[in-house]
């Protein structure tokens, strides 16, 4: 698909969706209404001709890091978490299809009966053919988060930006839900995030984005639409080489 107008700022984006975002106000699992809305938002971007990659987490089903704290070996917990991301990827694919968006699920852990294996060149070809590509199973390795998978896939597929959807409008000086004096930043450098430990993404994800100069846009999934962001509008914090 060819981008329709000159108003688009980012032509190939990686949208990172946490597993928790799929559960809405439920304690776990899936809120199909929220998932449908997220996929409608992706459809709006897709219709502009923007190439969209998605990395989805699995925390609405299983949280590897918490399970490891409860005594489950970290590597095993992480593998279970990776399987959870495959479930989420397949659900997202169904809702994208419902919204008339063509997509492919590519898993870092080959599971050929239910989805395609991750092959970088195949992913890029799918994007060029106008398919949303959903990357499942994180990086395929334990000890890496799905944020790191998002940064890795964004770099591998030459994305213009990582869109990190969160519960708040951007990056704040402190947790805005606990501290009313917290201020939101419009822009930050990668080093600001790393040094000040602002708790947006883990250090390996930020370092990967930094080394490859892929900006990270942090925005609210509830209050902002990615269609605005790909046009350079809306409320968010952008993390880049800015000094
Ligand atoms: P092109 O070759 O670019 O036309 O891509 P395509 O994905 O449309 O063609 P392909 O024949 O490779 O795939 C047809 C359908 O089968 C798509 O829905 C793919 O996601 C799916 N598919 C392709 N490879 C695999 C695989 O290894 N496992 C599973 N489960 N599905 C696959």
mmCIF file of C-alpha atoms in Angstrom, residues 62-74 77-78 80:
data_model
loop_
_atom_site.group_PDB
_atom_site.id
_atom_site.type_symbol
_atom_site.label_atom_id
_atom_site.label_comp_id
_atom_site.label_asym_id
_atom_site.label_seq_id
_atom_site.Cartn_x
_atom_site.Cartn_y
_atom_site.Cartn_z
ATOM 1 C CA UNK A 62 1.619 -15.029 32.655
ATOM 2 C CA UNK A 63 4.318 -12.791 34.081
ATOM 3 C CA UNK A 64 7.695 -14.488 33.824
ATOM 4 C CA UNK A 65 9.485 -12.006 36.096
ATOM 5 C CA UNK A 66 6.940 -12.351 38.939
ATOM 6 C CA UNK A 67 6.817 -16.128 38.640
ATOM 7 C CA UNK A 68 10.586 -16.268 38.965
ATOM 8 C CA UNK A 69 10.327 -14.221 42.168
ATOM 9 C CA UNK A 70 7.922 -16.869 43.505
ATOM 10 C CA UNK A 71 10.540 -19.543 43.094
ATOM 11 C CA UNK A 72 9.986 -20.695 39.493
ATOM 12 C CA UNK A 73 13.283 -20.804 37.610
ATOM 13 C CA UNK A 74 13.643 -17.606 35.561
ATOM 14 C CA UNK A 77 9.143 -18.677 33.552
ATOM 15 C CA UNK A 78 10.297 -16.675 30.584
ATOM 16 C CA UNK A 80 6.008 -19.758 29.549
#
